[in-house]
PDB file of C-alpha atoms and ligand atoms in Angstrom:
ATOM      1  CA  UNK A  11      41.267  43.205 138.340  1.00 64.00           C
ATOM      2  CA  UNK A  12      44.434  41.611 139.540  1.00 79.00           C
ATOM      3  CA  UNK A  13      47.244  40.874 137.070  1.00 91.00           C
ATOM      4  CA  UNK A  14      49.968  38.253 137.053  1.00 97.00           C
ATOM      5  CA  UNK A  15      53.299  37.837 138.706  1.00 98.00           C
ATOM      6  CA  UNK A  16      56.023  35.506 137.376  1.00 98.00           C
ATOM      7  CA  UNK A  17      59.176  34.892 139.335  1.00 98.00           C
ATOM      8  CA  UNK A  18      61.689  34.242 136.575  1.00 98.00           C
ATOM      9  CA  UNK A  19      65.060  32.489 136.788  1.00 98.00           C
ATOM     10  CA  UNK A  20      67.655  33.984 134.432  1.00 97.00           C
ATOM     11  CA  UNK A  21      70.272  31.252 134.911  1.00 97.00           C
ATOM     12  CA  UNK A  22      73.897  31.970 135.826  1.00 96.00           C
ATOM     13  CA  UNK A  23      74.664  34.345 132.951  1.00 92.00           C
ATOM     14  CA  UNK A  24      74.679  33.250 129.321  1.00 92.00           C
ATOM     15  CA  UNK A  25      71.458  33.463 127.295  1.00 92.00           C
ATOM     16  CA  UNK A  26      71.890  29.813 126.262  1.00 95.00           C
ATOM     17  CA  UNK A  27      71.410  28.841 129.932  1.00 96.00           C
ATOM     18  CA  UNK A  28      68.064  30.609 130.174  1.00 96.00           C
ATOM     19  CA  UNK A  29      64.908  28.588 129.484  1.00 97.00           C
ATOM     20  CA  UNK A  30      62.504  29.477 126.655  1.00 98.00           C
ATOM     21  CA  UNK A  31      59.773  29.818 129.311  1.00 98.00           C
ATOM     22  CA  UNK A  32      61.816  32.444 131.182  1.00 97.00           C
ATOM     23  CA  UNK A  33      62.286  34.421 127.945  1.00 97.00           C
ATOM     24  CA  UNK A  34      58.529  34.228 127.237  1.00 97.00           C
ATOM     25  CA  UNK A  35      57.611  35.476 130.700  1.00 97.00           C
ATOM     26  CA  UNK A  36      59.928  38.450 130.309  1.00 97.00           C
ATOM     27  CA  UNK A  37      58.634  39.227 126.798  1.00 97.00           C
ATOM     28  CA  UNK A  38      55.022  39.138 128.079  1.00 97.00           C
ATOM     29  CA  UNK A  39      55.686  41.355 131.097  1.00 98.00           C
ATOM     30  CA  UNK A  40      54.480  44.947 131.295  1.00 97.00           C
ATOM     31  CA  UNK A  41      56.760  45.515 134.299  1.00 97.00           C
ATOM     32  CA  UNK A  42      60.114  43.957 135.150  1.00 97.00           C
ATOM     33  CA  UNK A  43      61.346  44.088 138.741  1.00 96.00           C
ATOM     34  CA  UNK A  44      64.803  43.043 139.882  1.00 93.00           C
ATOM     35  CA  UNK A  45      68.385  43.706 140.820  1.00 89.00           C
ATOM     36  CA  UNK A  46      69.676  46.476 138.526  1.00 88.00           C
ATOM     37  CA  UNK A  47      72.502  44.572 136.739  1.00 87.00           C
ATOM     38  CA  UNK A  48      70.129  41.705 135.868  1.00 87.00           C
ATOM     39  CA  UNK A  49      67.437  44.052 134.555  1.00 90.00           C
ATOM     40  CA  UNK A  50      70.022  45.925 132.466  1.00 87.00           C
ATOM     41  CA  UNK A  51      71.108  42.669 130.786  1.00 85.00           C
ATOM     42  CA  UNK A  52      67.658  41.788 129.495  1.00 91.00           C
ATOM     43  CA  UNK A  53      67.392  44.073 126.459  1.00 88.00           C
ATOM     44  CA  UNK A  54      63.803  45.080 127.227  1.00 94.00           C
ATOM     45  CA  UNK A  55      61.472  46.926 124.835  1.00 94.00           C
ATOM     46  CA  UNK A  56      60.700  50.613 125.291  1.00 94.00           C
ATOM     47  CA  UNK A  57      57.097  49.857 126.291  1.00 96.00           C
ATOM     48  CA  UNK A  58      58.180  47.684 129.233  1.00 97.00           C
ATOM     49  CA  UNK A  59      58.549  49.483 132.549  1.00 96.00           C
ATOM     50  CA  UNK A  60      61.596  48.563 134.625  1.00 95.00           C
ATOM     51  CA  UNK A  61      61.934  48.791 138.373  1.00 94.00           C
ATOM     52  CA  UNK A  62      65.569  48.175 139.191  1.00 87.00           C
ATOM     53  CA  UNK A  63      66.650  47.976 142.802  1.00 81.00           C
ATOM     54  CA  UNK A  64      69.669  47.035 144.846  1.00 73.00           C
ATOM     55  CA  UNK A  65      70.207  43.470 145.967  1.00 66.00           C
ATOM     56  CA  UNK A  66      69.433  43.736 149.648  1.00 68.00           C
ATOM     57  CA  UNK A  67      65.787  44.690 149.908  1.00 86.00           C
ATOM     58  CA  UNK A  68      64.234  41.468 148.676  1.00 91.00           C
ATOM     59  CA  UNK A  69      61.044  41.573 150.741  1.00 93.00           C
ATOM     60  CA  UNK A  70      60.369  45.234 149.925  1.00 93.00           C
ATOM     61  CA  UNK A  71      60.903  44.427 146.236  1.00 94.00           C
ATOM     62  CA  UNK A  72      58.488  41.483 146.490  1.00 96.00           C
ATOM     63  CA  UNK A  73      55.787  43.655 148.106  1.00 96.00           C
ATOM     64  CA  UNK A  74      56.254  46.299 145.431  1.00 96.00           C
ATOM     65  CA  UNK A  75      55.899  43.668 142.673  1.00 97.00           C
ATOM     66  CA  UNK A  76      52.747  42.209 144.261  1.00 97.00           C
ATOM     67  CA  UNK A  77      51.208  45.686 144.555  1.00 97.00           C
ATOM     68  CA  UNK A  78      51.840  46.252 140.824  1.00 97.00           C
ATOM     69  CA  UNK A  79      50.217  42.897 140.001  1.00 98.00           C
ATOM     70  CA  UNK A  80      47.272  43.687 142.296  1.00 97.00           C
ATOM     71  CA  UNK A  81      46.702  46.815 140.191  1.00 97.00           C
ATOM     72  CA  UNK A  82      46.539  44.740 137.000  1.00 97.00           C
ATOM     73  CA  UNK A  83      50.129  44.698 135.752  1.00 98.00           C
ATOM     74  CA  UNK A  84      51.803  41.606 134.280  1.00 98.00           C
ATOM     75  CA  UNK A  85      54.947  41.592 136.397  1.00 98.00           C
ATOM     76  CA  UNK A  86      58.159  39.592 135.950  1.00 98.00           C
ATOM     77  CA  UNK A  87      60.367  39.473 139.029  1.00 98.00           C
ATOM     78  CA  UNK A  88      63.785  38.382 137.786  1.00 96.00           C
ATOM     79  CA  UNK A  89      66.425  36.483 139.730  1.00 95.00           C
ATOM     80  CA  UNK A  90      69.861  35.130 138.803  1.00 95.00           C
ATOM     81  CA  UNK A  91      70.157  31.346 138.617  1.00 97.00           C
ATOM     82  CA  UNK A  92      67.055  29.601 139.908  1.00 98.00           C
ATOM     83  CA  UNK A  93      64.591  31.934 141.638  1.00 98.00           C
ATOM     84  CA  UNK A  94      63.862  29.292 144.278  1.00 98.00           C
ATOM     85  CA  UNK A  95      67.499  28.970 145.415  1.00 98.00           C
ATOM     86  CA  UNK A  96      68.512  31.751 147.854  1.00 96.00           C
ATOM     87  CA  UNK A  97      66.541  34.202 145.709  1.00 95.00           C
ATOM     88  CA  UNK A  98      63.279  36.015 145.015  1.00 96.00           C
ATOM     89  CA  UNK A  99      60.680  33.202 144.979  1.00 98.00           C
ATOM     90  CA  UNK A 100      60.739  32.810 148.758  1.00 97.00           C
ATOM     91  CA  UNK A 101      60.480  36.590 149.239  1.00 96.00           C
ATOM     92  CA  UNK A 102      57.460  36.770 146.904  1.00 98.00           C
ATOM     93  CA  UNK A 103      55.572  34.000 148.700  1.00 98.00           C
ATOM     94  CA  UNK A 104      56.537  35.408 152.094  1.00 97.00           C
ATOM     95  CA  UNK A 105      55.107  38.782 151.061  1.00 97.00           C
ATOM     96  CA  UNK A 106      52.003  37.163 149.521  1.00 98.00           C
ATOM     97  CA  UNK A 107      51.298  35.526 152.866  1.00 97.00           C
ATOM     98  CA  UNK A 108      50.792  39.008 154.359  1.00 97.00           C
ATOM     99  CA  UNK A 109      47.640  40.102 152.445  1.00 97.00           C
ATOM    100  CA  UNK A 110      44.567  38.341 151.072  1.00 97.00           C
ATOM    101  CA  UNK A 111      44.662  40.531 147.921  1.00 96.00           C
ATOM    102  CA  UNK A 112      48.199  39.367 147.222  1.00 97.00           C
ATOM    103  CA  UNK A 113      47.345  35.717 147.818  1.00 96.00           C
ATOM    104  CA  UNK A 114      44.696  36.164 145.087  1.00 95.00           C
ATOM    105  CA  UNK A 115      47.351  37.201 142.521  1.00 97.00           C
ATOM    106  CA  UNK A 116      48.160  34.598 139.840  1.00 98.00           C
ATOM    107  CA  UNK A 117      51.761  33.825 140.891  1.00 98.00           C
ATOM    108  CA  UNK A 118      53.989  31.363 139.040  1.00 98.00           C
ATOM    109  CA  UNK A 119      57.673  30.485 139.060  1.00 98.00           C
ATOM    110  CA  UNK A 120      59.794  29.897 135.934  1.00 98.00           C
ATOM    111  CA  UNK A 121      62.777  27.815 137.076  1.00 98.00           C
ATOM    112  CA  UNK A 122      66.365  28.444 136.032  1.00 98.00           C
ATOM    113  CA  UNK A 123      69.762  26.769 136.038  1.00 98.00           C
ATOM    114  CA  UNK A 124      71.259  27.338 139.476  1.00 98.00           C
ATOM    115  CA  UNK A 125      74.932  28.216 139.988  1.00 98.00           C
ATOM    116  CA  UNK A 126      75.683  24.808 141.523  1.00 98.00           C
ATOM    117  CA  UNK A 127      74.378  23.048 138.420  1.00 98.00           C
ATOM    118  CA  UNK A 128      76.340  25.301 136.084  1.00 98.00           C
ATOM    119  CA  UNK A 129      79.504  24.848 138.156  1.00 98.00           C
ATOM    120  CA  UNK A 130      78.993  21.086 138.326  1.00 98.00           C
ATOM    121  CA  UNK A 131      78.580  20.931 134.545  1.00 98.00           C
ATOM    122  CA  UNK A 132      81.931  22.667 134.066  1.00 98.00           C
ATOM    123  CA  UNK A 133      83.763  20.494 136.606  1.00 98.00           C
ATOM    124  CA  UNK A 134      82.594  17.001 135.648  1.00 98.00           C
ATOM    125  CA  UNK A 135      80.089  15.381 138.012  1.00 98.00           C
ATOM    126  CA  UNK A 136      80.827  16.630 141.553  1.00 98.00           C
ATOM    127  CA  UNK A 137      77.134  16.520 142.585  1.00 98.00           C
ATOM    128  CA  UNK A 138      76.658  12.949 141.332  1.00 97.00           C
ATOM    129  CA  UNK A 139      75.683  11.633 144.754  1.00 97.00           C
ATOM    130  CA  UNK A 140      73.922  13.141 147.806  1.00 97.00           C
ATOM    131  CA  UNK A 141      74.670  16.825 148.228  1.00 98.00           C
ATOM    132  CA  UNK A 142      73.367  19.895 150.026  1.00 98.00           C
ATOM    133  CA  UNK A 143      73.440  23.638 149.427  1.00 98.00           C
ATOM    134  CA  UNK A 144      74.237  26.138 152.174  1.00 98.00           C
ATOM    135  CA  UNK A 145      74.344  29.925 151.924  1.00 96.00           C
ATOM    136  CA  UNK A 146      77.146  31.447 153.985  1.00 95.00           C
ATOM    137  CA  UNK A 147      75.330  34.765 154.113  1.00 90.00           C
ATOM    138  CA  UNK A 148      74.383  35.693 157.642  1.00 80.00           C
ATOM    139  CA  UNK A 149      72.315  38.721 156.631  1.00 82.00           C
ATOM    140  CA  UNK A 150      69.110  36.781 157.195  1.00 81.00           C
ATOM    141  CA  UNK A 151      70.165  34.082 159.685  1.00 87.00           C
ATOM    142  CA  UNK A 152      72.598  33.873 162.613  1.00 92.00           C
ATOM    143  CA  UNK A 153      76.131  32.616 161.891  1.00 93.00           C
ATOM    144  CA  UNK A 154      75.578  29.940 164.561  1.00 95.00           C
ATOM    145  CA  UNK A 155      72.916  28.405 162.286  1.00 95.00           C
ATOM    146  CA  UNK A 156      75.411  28.289 159.401  1.00 95.00           C
ATOM    147  CA  UNK A 157      77.977  26.566 161.633  1.00 96.00           C
ATOM    148  CA  UNK A 158      75.405  24.014 162.792  1.00 97.00           C
ATOM    149  CA  UNK A 159      74.483  23.162 159.200  1.00 98.00           C
ATOM    150  CA  UNK A 160      78.110  22.912 158.106  1.00 98.00           C
ATOM    151  CA  UNK A 161      78.799  20.485 160.971  1.00 98.00           C
ATOM    152  CA  UNK A 162      75.710  18.432 160.086  1.00 98.00           C
ATOM    153  CA  UNK A 163      76.675  18.369 156.390  1.00 98.00           C
ATOM    154  CA  UNK A 164      80.190  17.199 157.263  1.00 98.00           C
ATOM    155  CA  UNK A 165      78.813  14.646 159.705  1.00 98.00           C
ATOM    156  CA  UNK A 166      76.428  13.364 156.993  1.00 98.00           C
ATOM    157  CA  UNK A 167      79.297  13.258 154.447  1.00 98.00           C
ATOM    158  CA  UNK A 168      77.320  15.283 151.910  1.00 98.00           C
ATOM    159  CA  UNK A 169      78.973  17.058 149.015  1.00 98.00           C
ATOM    160  CA  UNK A 170      78.459  20.715 150.001  1.00 98.00           C
ATOM    161  CA  UNK A 171      77.677  23.562 147.598  1.00 98.00           C
ATOM    162  CA  UNK A 172      78.359  26.916 149.273  1.00 98.00           C
ATOM    163  CA  UNK A 173      76.533  29.999 147.961  1.00 97.00           C
ATOM    164  CA  UNK A 174      77.310  33.594 149.014  1.00 95.00           C
ATOM    165  CA  UNK A 175      80.729  32.488 150.284  1.00 96.00           C
ATOM    166  CA  UNK A 176      82.231  35.925 150.870  1.00 90.00           C
ATOM    167  CA  UNK A 177      81.544  39.610 150.680  1.00 76.00           C
ATOM    168  CA  UNK A 178      83.321  42.833 151.499  1.00 77.00           C
ATOM    169  CA  UNK A 179      81.299  43.029 154.704  1.00 80.00           C
ATOM    170  CA  UNK A 180      82.105  39.429 155.694  1.00 78.00           C
ATOM    171  CA  UNK A 181      85.446  38.461 154.148  1.00 81.00           C
ATOM    172  CA  UNK A 182      86.335  36.000 156.905  1.00 85.00           C
ATOM    173  CA  UNK A 183      83.272  33.753 156.740  1.00 92.00           C
ATOM    174  CA  UNK A 184      84.627  31.393 154.087  1.00 95.00           C
ATOM    175  CA  UNK A 185      87.823  31.005 156.143  1.00 96.00           C
ATOM    176  CA  UNK A 186      85.803  30.197 159.250  1.00 96.00           C
ATOM    177  CA  UNK A 187      83.674  27.720 157.299  1.00 97.00           C
ATOM    178  CA  UNK A 188      86.766  25.985 155.882  1.00 97.00           C
ATOM    179  CA  UNK A 189      88.408  25.796 159.320  1.00 97.00           C
ATOM    180  CA  UNK A 190      85.278  24.117 160.671  1.00 98.00           C
ATOM    181  CA  UNK A 191      85.107  21.649 157.764  1.00 98.00           C
ATOM    182  CA  UNK A 192      88.855  20.907 157.841  1.00 98.00           C
ATOM    183  CA  UNK A 193      88.528  19.886 161.488  1.00 98.00           C
ATOM    184  CA  UNK A 194      85.928  17.277 160.538  1.00 98.00           C
ATOM    185  CA  UNK A 195      86.904  16.094 157.040  1.00 98.00           C
ATOM    186  CA  UNK A 196      90.054  14.724 155.376  1.00 98.00           C
ATOM    187  CA  UNK A 197      92.470  17.424 154.227  1.00 97.00           C
ATOM    188  CA  UNK A 198      92.705  15.689 150.833  1.00 98.00           C
ATOM    189  CA  UNK A 199      88.963  16.279 150.219  1.00 98.00           C
ATOM    190  CA  UNK A 200      88.587  17.787 146.709  1.00 98.00           C
ATOM    191  CA  UNK A 201      87.388  21.396 146.586  1.00 98.00           C
ATOM    192  CA  UNK A 202      86.374  23.536 143.607  1.00 98.00           C
ATOM    193  CA  UNK A 203      86.060  27.308 143.430  1.00 98.00           C
ATOM    194  CA  UNK A 204      83.879  28.075 140.395  1.00 98.00           C
ATOM    195  CA  UNK A 205      83.871  31.797 139.757  1.00 98.00           C
ATOM    196  CA  UNK A 206      81.529  33.649 137.340  1.00 97.00           C
ATOM    197  CA  UNK A 207      80.558  30.414 135.605  1.00 98.00           C
ATOM    198  CA  UNK A 208      79.319  31.036 132.058  1.00 96.00           C
ATOM    199  CA  UNK A 209      80.588  34.616 131.992  1.00 95.00           C
ATOM    200  CA  UNK A 210      83.627  36.123 130.249  1.00 95.00           C
ATOM    201  CA  UNK A 211      85.621  36.193 133.501  1.00 96.00           C
ATOM    202  CA  UNK A 212      84.905  32.564 134.451  1.00 98.00           C
ATOM    203  CA  UNK A 213      87.655  30.937 136.516  1.00 98.00           C
ATOM    204  CA  UNK A 214      87.724  27.381 137.857  1.00 98.00           C
ATOM    205  CA  UNK A 215      90.166  26.492 140.637  1.00 98.00           C
ATOM    206  CA  UNK A 216      90.604  22.915 141.821  1.00 98.00           C
ATOM    207  CA  UNK A 217      92.268  22.330 145.184  1.00 98.00           C
ATOM    208  CA  UNK A 218      91.816  20.416 148.422  1.00 98.00           C
ATOM    209  CA  UNK A 219      90.367  21.303 151.790  1.00 98.00           C
ATOM    210  CA  UNK A 220      93.846  21.302 153.325  1.00 96.00           C
ATOM    211  CA  UNK A 221      95.479  23.475 150.650  1.00 97.00           C
ATOM    212  CA  UNK A 222      92.673  25.798 149.605  1.00 97.00           C
ATOM    213  CA  UNK A 223      93.498  29.504 149.475  1.00 96.00           C
ATOM    214  CA  UNK A 224      90.196  31.085 150.460  1.00 96.00           C
ATOM    215  CA  UNK A 225      91.533  34.570 149.677  1.00 95.00           C
ATOM    216  CA  UNK A 226      90.558  34.026 146.020  1.00 95.00           C
ATOM    217  CA  UNK A 227      86.913  33.368 146.908  1.00 96.00           C
ATOM    218  CA  UNK A 228      84.574  36.275 146.195  1.00 94.00           C
ATOM    219  CA  UNK A 229      80.826  36.840 145.945  1.00 93.00           C
ATOM    220  CA  UNK A 230      80.743  35.609 142.332  1.00 96.00           C
ATOM    221  CA  UNK A 231      82.104  32.205 143.409  1.00 97.00           C
ATOM    222  CA  UNK A 232      80.258  28.958 143.997  1.00 98.00           C
ATOM    223  CA  UNK A 233      82.274  26.612 146.226  1.00 98.00           C
ATOM    224  CA  UNK A 234      81.946  22.826 146.067  1.00 98.00           C
ATOM    225  CA  UNK A 235      83.458  20.742 148.869  1.00 98.00           C
ATOM    226  CA  UNK A 236      83.541  17.033 148.135  1.00 98.00           C
ATOM    227  CA  UNK A 237      82.347  14.082 150.210  1.00 98.00           C
ATOM    228  CA  UNK A 238      84.661  11.241 151.267  1.00 98.00           C
ATOM    229  CA  UNK A 239      83.831   9.610 147.904  1.00 97.00           C
ATOM    230  CA  UNK A 240      84.624  12.612 145.710  1.00 98.00           C
ATOM    231  CA  UNK A 241      87.782  12.265 143.625  1.00 97.00           C
ATOM    232  CA  UNK A 242      89.690  13.963 140.823  1.00 97.00           C
ATOM    233  CA  UNK A 243      90.337  12.181 137.533  1.00 97.00           C
ATOM    234  CA  UNK A 244      93.691  13.356 136.147  1.00 96.00           C
ATOM    235  CA  UNK A 245      93.947  14.192 132.430  1.00 96.00           C
ATOM    236  CA  UNK A 246      96.901  14.894 130.149  1.00 96.00           C
ATOM    237  CA  UNK A 247      97.140  18.598 129.341  1.00 95.00           C
ATOM    238  CA  UNK A 248      93.774  19.482 130.852  1.00 94.00           C
ATOM    239  CA  UNK A 249      92.403  20.116 134.321  1.00 94.00           C
ATOM    240  CA  UNK A 250      91.130  17.028 136.132  1.00 97.00           C
ATOM    241  CA  UNK A 251      87.485  16.085 136.228  1.00 98.00           C
ATOM    242  CA  UNK A 252      85.801  16.186 139.632  1.00 98.00           C
ATOM    243  CA  UNK A 253      83.637  13.127 140.279  1.00 98.00           C
ATOM    244  CA  UNK A 254      81.339  12.016 143.061  1.00 98.00           C
ATOM    245  CA  UNK A 255      80.407   8.524 141.867  1.00 97.00           C
ATOM    246  CA  UNK A 256      76.822   7.330 142.048  1.00 93.00           C
ATOM    247  CA  UNK A 257      77.780   4.114 143.836  1.00 84.00           C
ATOM    248  CA  UNK A 258      78.688   4.621 147.458  1.00 77.00           C
ATOM    249  CA  UNK A 259      81.384   2.775 149.370  1.00 73.00           C
ATOM    250  CA  UNK A 260      84.287   2.577 146.941  1.00 60.00           C
ATOM    251  CA  UNK A 261      82.851   0.106 144.442  1.00 51.00           C
ATOM    252  CA  UNK A 262      84.244   0.989 141.027  1.00 51.00           C
TER     253      UNK A 262
HETATM  254  N1  LIG B 522      69.513  32.097 142.744  1.00 56.72           N
HETATM  255  C1  LIG B 522      70.933  31.975 142.488  1.00 56.72           C
HETATM  256  C2  LIG B 522      71.764  32.117 143.746  1.00 56.72           C
HETATM  257  C3  LIG B 522      71.684  33.476 144.384  1.00 56.72           C
HETATM  258  S1  LIG B 522      72.789  33.649 145.734  1.00 56.72           S
HETATM  259  C4  LIG B 522      71.192  30.624 141.813  1.00 56.72           C
HETATM  260  O1  LIG B 522      70.313  29.757 141.795  1.00 56.72           O
HETATM  261  O2  LIG B 522      72.307  30.421 141.320  1.00 56.72           O
HETATM  262  C5  LIG B 522      74.198  34.377 144.941  1.00 56.72           C
HETATM  263  C6  LIG B 522      75.355  33.395 144.911  1.00 56.72           C
HETATM  264  O3  LIG B 522      75.172  32.472 143.852  1.00 56.72           O
HETATM  265  C7  LIG B 522      76.715  34.012 144.651  1.00 56.72           C
HETATM  266  O4  LIG B 522      77.282  34.548 145.829  1.00 56.72           O
HETATM  267  C8  LIG B 522      77.494  32.799 144.147  1.00 56.72           C
HETATM  268  O5  LIG B 522      77.860  31.955 145.230  1.00 56.72           O
HETATM  269  C9  LIG B 522      76.428  32.068 143.339  1.00 56.72           C
HETATM  270  N2  LIG B 522      76.454  32.391 141.898  1.00 56.72           N
HETATM  271  C10 LIG B 522      75.520  33.027 141.187  1.00 56.72           C
HETATM  272  N3  LIG B 522      75.856  33.100 139.878  1.00 56.72           N
HETATM  273  C11 LIG B 522      77.057  32.473 139.768  1.00 56.72           C
HETATM  274  C12 LIG B 522      77.946  32.197 138.658  1.00 56.72           C
HETATM  275  N4  LIG B 522      77.655  32.573 137.404  1.00 56.72           N
HETATM  276  N5  LIG B 522      79.082  31.515 138.928  1.00 56.72           N
HETATM  277  C13 LIG B 522      79.398  31.105 140.182  1.00 56.72           C
HETATM  278  N6  LIG B 522      78.584  31.349 141.262  1.00 56.72           N
HETATM  279  C14 LIG B 522      77.445  32.019 141.053  1.00 56.72           C
END
């Protein structure tokens, strides 16, 4: 008899940003599958089997989890943030598409707080009006597709949340992305680098498209590039708030 598979969002880091449903799914699981550092953080019981893996092999991990569920296990596949945002949910459904036995598995998704929401909460309200999310990782798509989407996002004047902005293998991508955006958008456009939001080493940097130092951007950073409406609200003795107002066209 086939078991269950839950794709579980752990949120960006702190336990307080994890939903009660996500905690329940993990507590109920006989087997927990995921990226090793996430699995290590969960404080699992001795009777729960863990299957930690590295971060790259998402589809292989999804197939492995479905095979466990097919054999009757109650599997939790864990993902940082929201599992539907550049994470394991898509890999699980892509794998399930491959085999009738896997499509028969009871699959559900427990949502989580995504990095862009956590970053936005720290910064003020930068995602208050139309925005989009783009992953700068070109592991799974050509860089030309990233460039096309960046141009379209700039053309559409969306606030842009950039995930996977840099890595050791691709340190120059964020610089290339900023050069492309700076050619299309005002240099005074507000930019935020929100690093390790919710964790002990959290760091928020507010700058502009023209002055941004992309050398400080690493893989733990979520980047928010404002629209033409996004502005900073200065405060005495505290960093400014970043706001994209809900009314469009300068009405205040
Ligand atoms: N599913 C995740 C995203 C996975 S992609 C989510 O919904 O948040 C990994 C990228 O997410 C990182 O490169 C970084 O850009 C962003 N990210 C994840 N956790 C973060 C955190 N605590 N602070 C800032 N950015 C984070």
